Amino acid sequence: MNISLNVHTILSLLKESIGFAWQNLVSNKLRTFLSLLGISIGVFCISAILTFVDSLNQNIRQSLAKLGENVIYVQKWPWSNFSDYPWWEYVNRPQVSYQEKQMLEKRIQNAQAIAFNADVGGKTIKSGNNTANNVSIRAVSQDFKQIYDLTFQKGRYFSQPESSYGSAVTILGHEIASNLFPDQPAVNQEVKHGPASLCSGQFCP
């Protein structure tokens, strides 16, 4: 009897509580609406923030993955470039040379790859009557593809014989290839940025 009475009492209290809550919701529609609106906005803001943070983390991971894992970069200028950048501390540093890359290859026996690259900006690339201005050009050695994540849309990386003989081979970015060759594939076409060279590949967008 006591157990049945307790269950009946609990059910009665639960029924009264639900009825009281429903009565309050119906009698205070504006307050209920504002409360639900506030909760919805809060949930939406939290979801938007979490989505933004997750997207930011993914972009950072992808950017770092392109630079390669367990990679050491040696260069004249540091990567940071702020308004108070102390350029005078670095301007007299020597440029890294290809001969130093060869020296490192002889002295470091356990490195999977050692690559050399040199960048120059503000250049013009031409093909026929089409021109791409203010282009950044990067000259790289053969092992560069083992360090930096390169994804090709068309064509290929330059070969070891092409590297050994110093063949004039160029790989174009997607936007530049589209500007120079709007109506045909860029691969196996001739481009000029000083001396003429052959386009062997095109990077993904």
PDB file of C-alpha atoms in Angstrom:
ATOM      1  CA  MET A   1       0.000   0.000   0.000  1.00  0.00           C
ATOM      2  CA  ASN A   2       2.758   2.435   0.915  1.00  0.00           C
ATOM      3  CA  ILE A   3       4.541   1.792  -2.366  1.00  0.00           C
ATOM      4  CA  SER A   4       1.357   2.300  -4.390  1.00  0.00           C
ATOM      5  CA  LEU A   5       0.580   5.471  -2.473  1.00  0.00           C
ATOM      6  CA  ASN A   6       4.059   6.875  -3.044  1.00  0.00           C
ATOM      7  CA  VAL A   7       3.887   6.156  -6.771  1.00  0.00           C
ATOM      8  CA  HIS A   8       0.451   7.754  -6.980  1.00  0.00           C
ATOM      9  CA  THR A   9       1.718  10.801  -5.095  1.00  0.00           C
ATOM     10  CA  ILE A  10       4.739  11.166  -7.365  1.00  0.00           C
ATOM     11  CA  LEU A  11       2.606  10.875 -10.494  1.00  0.00           C
ATOM     12  CA  SER A  12       0.155  13.441  -9.135  1.00  0.00           C
ATOM     13  CA  LEU A  13       2.957  15.877  -8.342  1.00  0.00           C
ATOM     14  CA  LEU A  14       4.495  15.343 -11.763  1.00  0.00           C
ATOM     15  CA  LYS A  15       1.130  15.918 -13.448  1.00  0.00           C
ATOM     16  CA  GLU A  16       0.534  19.079 -11.431  1.00  0.00           C
ATOM     17  CA  SER A  17       4.048  20.359 -12.231  1.00  0.00           C
ATOM     18  CA  ILE A  18       3.613  19.796 -15.955  1.00  0.00           C
ATOM     19  CA  GLY A  19       0.193  21.415 -15.873  1.00  0.00           C
ATOM     20  CA  PHE A  20       1.512  24.394 -13.934  1.00  0.00           C
ATOM     21  CA  ALA A  21       4.436  24.827 -16.333  1.00  0.00           C
ATOM     22  CA  TRP A  22       2.149  24.612 -19.364  1.00  0.00           C
ATOM     23  CA  GLN A  23      -0.252  27.120 -17.833  1.00  0.00           C
ATOM     24  CA  ASN A  24       2.627  29.549 -17.276  1.00  0.00           C
ATOM     25  CA  LEU A  25       3.812  29.108 -20.847  1.00  0.00           C
ATOM     26  CA  VAL A  26       0.353  29.788 -22.244  1.00  0.00           C
ATOM     27  CA  SER A  27      -0.370  32.755 -19.981  1.00  0.00           C
ATOM     28  CA  ASN A  28       3.027  34.368 -20.594  1.00  0.00           C
ATOM     29  CA  LYS A  29       3.440  33.905 -24.329  1.00  0.00           C
ATOM     30  CA  LEU A  30       5.694  36.920 -24.812  1.00  0.00           C
ATOM     31  CA  ARG A  31       8.068  35.882 -22.043  1.00  0.00           C
ATOM     32  CA  THR A  32       8.090  32.331 -23.380  1.00  0.00           C
ATOM     33  CA  PHE A  33       8.846  33.555 -26.894  1.00  0.00           C
ATOM     34  CA  LEU A  34      11.661  35.814 -25.692  1.00  0.00           C
ATOM     35  CA  SER A  35      13.138  33.015 -23.589  1.00  0.00           C
ATOM     36  CA  LEU A  36      13.083  30.580 -26.501  1.00  0.00           C
ATOM     37  CA  LEU A  37      14.510  33.257 -28.794  1.00  0.00           C
ATOM     38  CA  GLY A  38      17.356  33.946 -26.372  1.00  0.00           C
ATOM     39  CA  ILE A  39      18.153  30.253 -26.044  1.00  0.00           C
ATOM     40  CA  SER A  40      18.067  29.800 -29.830  1.00  0.00           C
ATOM     41  CA  ILE A  41      20.379  32.767 -30.401  1.00  0.00           C
ATOM     42  CA  GLY A  42      22.765  31.470 -27.739  1.00  0.00           C
ATOM     43  CA  VAL A  43      22.889  27.989 -29.249  1.00  0.00           C
ATOM     44  CA  PHE A  44      23.380  29.457 -32.738  1.00  0.00           C
ATOM     45  CA  CYS A  45      26.239  31.705 -31.566  1.00  0.00           C
ATOM     46  CA  ILE A  46      28.000  28.825 -29.807  1.00  0.00           C
ATOM     47  CA  SER A  47      27.617  26.606 -32.883  1.00  0.00           C
ATOM     48  CA  ALA A  48      28.918  29.371 -35.159  1.00  0.00           C
ATOM     49  CA  ILE A  49      31.952  29.984 -32.919  1.00  0.00           C
ATOM     50  CA  LEU A  50      32.788  26.276 -32.721  1.00  0.00           C
ATOM     51  CA  THR A  51      32.447  25.945 -36.499  1.00  0.00           C
ATOM     52  CA  PHE A  52      34.713  28.962 -37.056  1.00  0.00           C
ATOM     53  CA  VAL A  53      37.363  27.679 -34.636  1.00  0.00           C
ATOM     54  CA  ASP A  54      37.288  24.217 -36.218  1.00  0.00           C
ATOM     55  CA  SER A  55      37.616  25.714 -39.713  1.00  0.00           C
ATOM     56  CA  LEU A  56      40.494  27.936 -38.557  1.00  0.00           C
ATOM     57  CA  ASN A  57      42.323  24.988 -36.993  1.00  0.00           C
ATOM     58  CA  GLN A  58      41.860  22.950 -40.163  1.00  0.00           C
ATOM     59  CA  ASN A  59      43.224  25.761 -42.348  1.00  0.00           C
ATOM     60  CA  ILE A  60      46.243  26.144 -40.063  1.00  0.00           C
ATOM     61  CA  ARG A  61      46.922  22.399 -40.130  1.00  0.00           C
ATOM     62  CA  GLN A  62      46.654  22.338 -43.923  1.00  0.00           C
ATOM     63  CA  SER A  63      49.025  25.307 -44.245  1.00  0.00           C
ATOM     64  CA  LEU A  64      51.571  23.701 -41.926  1.00  0.00           C
ATOM     65  CA  ALA A  65      51.225  20.374 -43.743  1.00  0.00           C
ATOM     66  CA  LYS A  66      52.243  22.057 -46.992  1.00  0.00           C
ATOM     67  CA  LEU A  67      55.433  23.273 -45.345  1.00  0.00           C
ATOM     68  CA  GLY A  68      56.252  19.704 -44.380  1.00  0.00           C
ATOM     69  CA  GLU A  69      56.644  17.978 -41.037  1.00  0.00           C
ATOM     70  CA  ASN A  70      60.000  17.799 -39.254  1.00  0.00           C
ATOM     71  CA  VAL A  71      61.476  20.358 -41.643  1.00  0.00           C
ATOM     72  CA  ILE A  72      64.133  22.975 -40.847  1.00  0.00           C
ATOM     73  CA  TYR A  73      64.232  26.113 -43.004  1.00  0.00           C
ATOM     74  CA  VAL A  74      67.450  28.112 -43.362  1.00  0.00           C
ATOM     75  CA  GLN A  75      67.156  31.579 -44.909  1.00  0.00           C
ATOM     76  CA  LYS A  76      68.351  35.150 -44.630  1.00  0.00           C
ATOM     77  CA  TRP A  77      65.083  36.747 -43.547  1.00  0.00           C
ATOM     78  CA  PRO A  78      62.790  35.495 -40.755  1.00  0.00           C
ATOM     79  CA  TRP A  79      59.146  34.780 -41.548  1.00  0.00           C
ATOM     80  CA  SER A  80      57.714  37.415 -39.199  1.00  0.00           C
ATOM     81  CA  ASN A  81      57.036  40.739 -40.882  1.00  0.00           C
ATOM     82  CA  PHE A  82      55.328  43.283 -38.596  1.00  0.00           C
ATOM     83  CA  SER A  83      55.257  47.071 -38.501  1.00  0.00           C
ATOM     84  CA  ASP A  84      58.172  47.164 -36.042  1.00  0.00           C
ATOM     85  CA  TYR A  85      60.144  44.615 -38.068  1.00  0.00           C
ATOM     86  CA  PRO A  86      63.881  45.101 -37.256  1.00  0.00           C
ATOM     87  CA  TRP A  87      65.077  44.683 -40.845  1.00  0.00           C
ATOM     88  CA  TRP A  88      68.437  46.298 -40.071  1.00  0.00           C
ATOM     89  CA  GLU A  89      69.355  43.237 -37.992  1.00  0.00           C
ATOM     90  CA  TYR A  90      69.037  40.939 -41.007  1.00  0.00           C
ATOM     91  CA  VAL A  91      69.957  43.034 -44.043  1.00  0.00           C
ATOM     92  CA  ASN A  92      73.679  42.252 -43.760  1.00  0.00           C
ATOM     93  CA  ARG A  93      73.183  38.525 -43.426  1.00  0.00           C
ATOM     94  CA  PRO A  94      74.509  36.555 -46.439  1.00  0.00           C
ATOM     95  CA  GLN A  95      72.099  34.901 -48.842  1.00  0.00           C
ATOM     96  CA  VAL A  96      71.876  31.128 -48.669  1.00  0.00           C
ATOM     97  CA  SER A  97      73.661  29.607 -51.677  1.00  0.00           C
ATOM     98  CA  TYR A  98      73.276  26.407 -53.671  1.00  0.00           C
ATOM     99  CA  GLN A  99      76.830  25.477 -52.709  1.00  0.00           C
ATOM    100  CA  GLU A 100      75.778  25.463 -49.054  1.00  0.00           C
ATOM    101  CA  LYS A 101      72.968  23.082 -49.936  1.00  0.00           C
ATOM    102  CA  GLN A 102      75.524  20.742 -51.524  1.00  0.00           C
ATOM    103  CA  MET A 103      77.730  21.054 -48.436  1.00  0.00           C
ATOM    104  CA  LEU A 104      74.821  20.074 -46.169  1.00  0.00           C
ATOM    105  CA  GLU A 105      74.140  17.034 -48.342  1.00  0.00           C
ATOM    106  CA  LYS A 106      77.711  15.853 -47.766  1.00  0.00           C
ATOM    107  CA  ARG A 107      77.726  16.516 -44.018  1.00  0.00           C
ATOM    108  CA  ILE A 108      74.219  15.410 -43.029  1.00  0.00           C
ATOM    109  CA  GLN A 109      73.843  11.724 -43.713  1.00  0.00           C
ATOM    110  CA  ASN A 110      70.436  11.036 -42.114  1.00  0.00           C
ATOM    111  CA  ALA A 111      68.381  13.756 -43.803  1.00  0.00           C
ATOM    112  CA  GLN A 112      65.655  12.382 -46.067  1.00  0.00           C
ATOM    113  CA  ALA A 113      65.909  15.378 -48.392  1.00  0.00           C
ATOM    114  CA  ILE A 114      67.743  18.703 -48.630  1.00  0.00           C
ATOM    115  CA  ALA A 115      66.363  21.224 -51.100  1.00  0.00           C
ATOM    116  CA  PHE A 116      67.249  24.707 -52.276  1.00  0.00           C
ATOM    117  CA  ASN A 117      64.841  27.397 -53.412  1.00  0.00           C
ATOM    118  CA  ALA A 118      65.124  31.065 -54.332  1.00  0.00           C
ATOM    119  CA  ASP A 119      62.207  33.472 -54.706  1.00  0.00           C
ATOM    120  CA  VAL A 120      61.891  36.630 -56.759  1.00  0.00           C
ATOM    121  CA  GLY A 121      58.759  38.751 -57.130  1.00  0.00           C
ATOM    122  CA  GLY A 122      57.321  41.373 -59.424  1.00  0.00           C
ATOM    123  CA  LYS A 123      58.134  39.518 -62.628  1.00  0.00           C
ATOM    124  CA  THR A 124      56.249  39.335 -65.938  1.00  0.00           C
ATOM    125  CA  ILE A 125      55.456  36.077 -67.728  1.00  0.00           C
ATOM    126  CA  LYS A 126      54.371  36.022 -71.368  1.00  0.00           C
ATOM    127  CA  SER A 127      53.006  33.546 -73.844  1.00  0.00           C
ATOM    128  CA  GLY A 128      52.127  34.905 -77.260  1.00  0.00           C
ATOM    129  CA  ASN A 129      49.957  37.982 -76.754  1.00  0.00           C
ATOM    130  CA  ASN A 130      48.954  37.052 -73.198  1.00  0.00           C
ATOM    131  CA  THR A 131      50.790  38.480 -70.195  1.00  0.00           C
ATOM    132  CA  ALA A 132      50.748  37.887 -66.430  1.00  0.00           C
ATOM    133  CA  ASN A 133      52.222  40.729 -64.371  1.00  0.00           C
ATOM    134  CA  ASN A 134      53.605  40.977 -60.841  1.00  0.00           C
ATOM    135  CA  VAL A 135      54.296  37.249 -60.671  1.00  0.00           C
ATOM    136  CA  SER A 136      56.367  35.576 -57.954  1.00  0.00           C
ATOM    137  CA  ILE A 137      58.838  33.060 -59.369  1.00  0.00           C
ATOM    138  CA  ARG A 138      60.468  30.329 -57.300  1.00  0.00           C
ATOM    139  CA  ALA A 139      63.483  28.381 -58.521  1.00  0.00           C
ATOM    140  CA  VAL A 140      63.819  25.035 -56.737  1.00  0.00           C
ATOM    141  CA  SER A 141      66.055  21.985 -56.720  1.00  0.00           C
ATOM    142  CA  GLN A 142      64.899  18.439 -57.433  1.00  0.00           C
ATOM    143  CA  ASP A 143      64.315  17.429 -53.791  1.00  0.00           C
ATOM    144  CA  PHE A 144      61.895  20.287 -53.184  1.00  0.00           C
ATOM    145  CA  LYS A 145      58.901  18.049 -53.948  1.00  0.00           C
ATOM    146  CA  GLN A 146      59.888  15.767 -51.039  1.00  0.00           C
ATOM    147  CA  ILE A 147      59.665  18.654 -48.576  1.00  0.00           C
ATOM    148  CA  TYR A 148      56.821  20.801 -49.836  1.00  0.00           C
ATOM    149  CA  ASP A 149      53.372  19.365 -50.542  1.00  0.00           C
ATOM    150  CA  LEU A 150      52.794  19.975 -54.262  1.00  0.00           C
ATOM    151  CA  THR A 151      49.443  19.065 -55.820  1.00  0.00           C
ATOM    152  CA  PHE A 152      49.147  19.001 -59.602  1.00  0.00           C
ATOM    153  CA  GLN A 153      46.018  19.580 -61.627  1.00  0.00           C
ATOM    154  CA  LYS A 154      47.778  18.728 -64.887  1.00  0.00           C
ATOM    155  CA  GLY A 155      51.246  17.665 -65.982  1.00  0.00           C
ATOM    156  CA  ARG A 156      54.174  16.717 -63.780  1.00  0.00           C
ATOM    157  CA  TYR A 157      57.138  17.826 -61.705  1.00  0.00           C
ATOM    158  CA  PHE A 158      60.412  18.294 -63.573  1.00  0.00           C
ATOM    159  CA  SER A 159      62.535  15.160 -63.867  1.00  0.00           C
ATOM    160  CA  GLN A 160      65.979  14.405 -62.472  1.00  0.00           C
ATOM    161  CA  PRO A 161      67.659  14.625 -65.926  1.00  0.00           C
ATOM    162  CA  GLU A 162      65.991  18.002 -66.505  1.00  0.00           C
ATOM    163  CA  SER A 163      67.334  19.159 -63.149  1.00  0.00           C
ATOM    164  CA  SER A 164      70.839  17.794 -63.780  1.00  0.00           C
ATOM    165  CA  TYR A 165      71.131  19.411 -67.210  1.00  0.00           C
ATOM    166  CA  GLY A 166      69.533  22.680 -66.139  1.00  0.00           C
ATOM    167  CA  SER A 167      66.668  22.392 -68.605  1.00  0.00           C
ATOM    168  CA  ALA A 168      64.334  25.391 -68.787  1.00  0.00           C
ATOM    169  CA  VAL A 169      61.177  23.896 -67.268  1.00  0.00           C
ATOM    170  CA  THR A 170      58.356  25.839 -65.627  1.00  0.00           C
ATOM    171  CA  ILE A 171      55.401  24.776 -63.490  1.00  0.00           C
ATOM    172  CA  LEU A 172      52.578  27.322 -63.479  1.00  0.00           C
ATOM    173  CA  GLY A 173      50.031  28.178 -60.829  1.00  0.00           C
ATOM    174  CA  HIS A 174      46.377  27.682 -61.700  1.00  0.00           C
ATOM    175  CA  GLU A 175      45.499  31.380 -62.034  1.00  0.00           C
ATOM    176  CA  ILE A 176      48.556  32.257 -64.117  1.00  0.00           C
ATOM    177  CA  ALA A 177      48.024  29.253 -66.400  1.00  0.00           C
ATOM    178  CA  SER A 178      44.395  30.287 -66.933  1.00  0.00           C
ATOM    179  CA  ASN A 179      45.443  33.845 -67.811  1.00  0.00           C
ATOM    180  CA  LEU A 180      48.179  32.820 -70.231  1.00  0.00           C
ATOM    181  CA  PHE A 181      46.282  29.927 -71.829  1.00  0.00           C
ATOM    182  CA  PRO A 182      42.549  30.639 -71.542  1.00  0.00           C
ATOM    183  CA  ASP A 183      41.594  28.426 -74.487  1.00  0.00           C
ATOM    184  CA  GLN A 184      44.080  25.556 -74.293  1.00  0.00           C
ATOM    185  CA  PRO A 185      46.028  23.453 -71.761  1.00  0.00           C
ATOM    186  CA  ALA A 186      49.166  25.094 -70.404  1.00  0.00           C
ATOM    187  CA  VAL A 187      51.182  21.855 -70.278  1.00  0.00           C
ATOM    188  CA  ASN A 188      53.817  21.545 -73.036  1.00  0.00           C
ATOM    189  CA  GLN A 189      53.359  25.199 -74.000  1.00  0.00           C
ATOM    190  CA  GLU A 190      56.213  27.712 -74.138  1.00  0.00           C
ATOM    191  CA  VAL A 191      56.317  30.583 -71.649  1.00  0.00           C
ATOM    192  CA  LYS A 192      58.792  33.435 -71.292  1.00  0.00           C
ATOM    193  CA  HIS A 193      60.059  35.037 -68.100  1.00  0.00           C
ATOM    194  CA  GLY A 194      63.435  36.035 -69.475  1.00  0.00           C
ATOM    195  CA  PRO A 195      64.549  32.980 -71.456  1.00  0.00           C
ATOM    196  CA  ALA A 196      61.834  30.773 -72.921  1.00  0.00           C
ATOM    197  CA  SER A 197      60.924  27.631 -71.004  1.00  0.00           C
ATOM    198  CA  LEU A 198      58.548  24.709 -71.363  1.00  0.00           C
ATOM    199  CA  CYS A 199      55.557  24.327 -69.041  1.00  0.00           C
ATOM    200  CA  SER A 200      55.637  20.792 -67.622  1.00  0.00           C
ATOM    201  CA  GLY A 201      52.794  21.091 -65.131  1.00  0.00           C
ATOM    202  CA  GLN A 202      50.021  23.141 -63.566  1.00  0.00           C
ATOM    203  CA  PHE A 203      49.218  23.309 -59.861  1.00  0.00           C
ATOM    204  CA  CYS A 204      45.751  22.806 -58.434  1.00  0.00           C
ATOM    205  CA  PRO A 205      43.728  25.926 -57.524  1.00  0.00           C
TER     206      PRO A 205
END
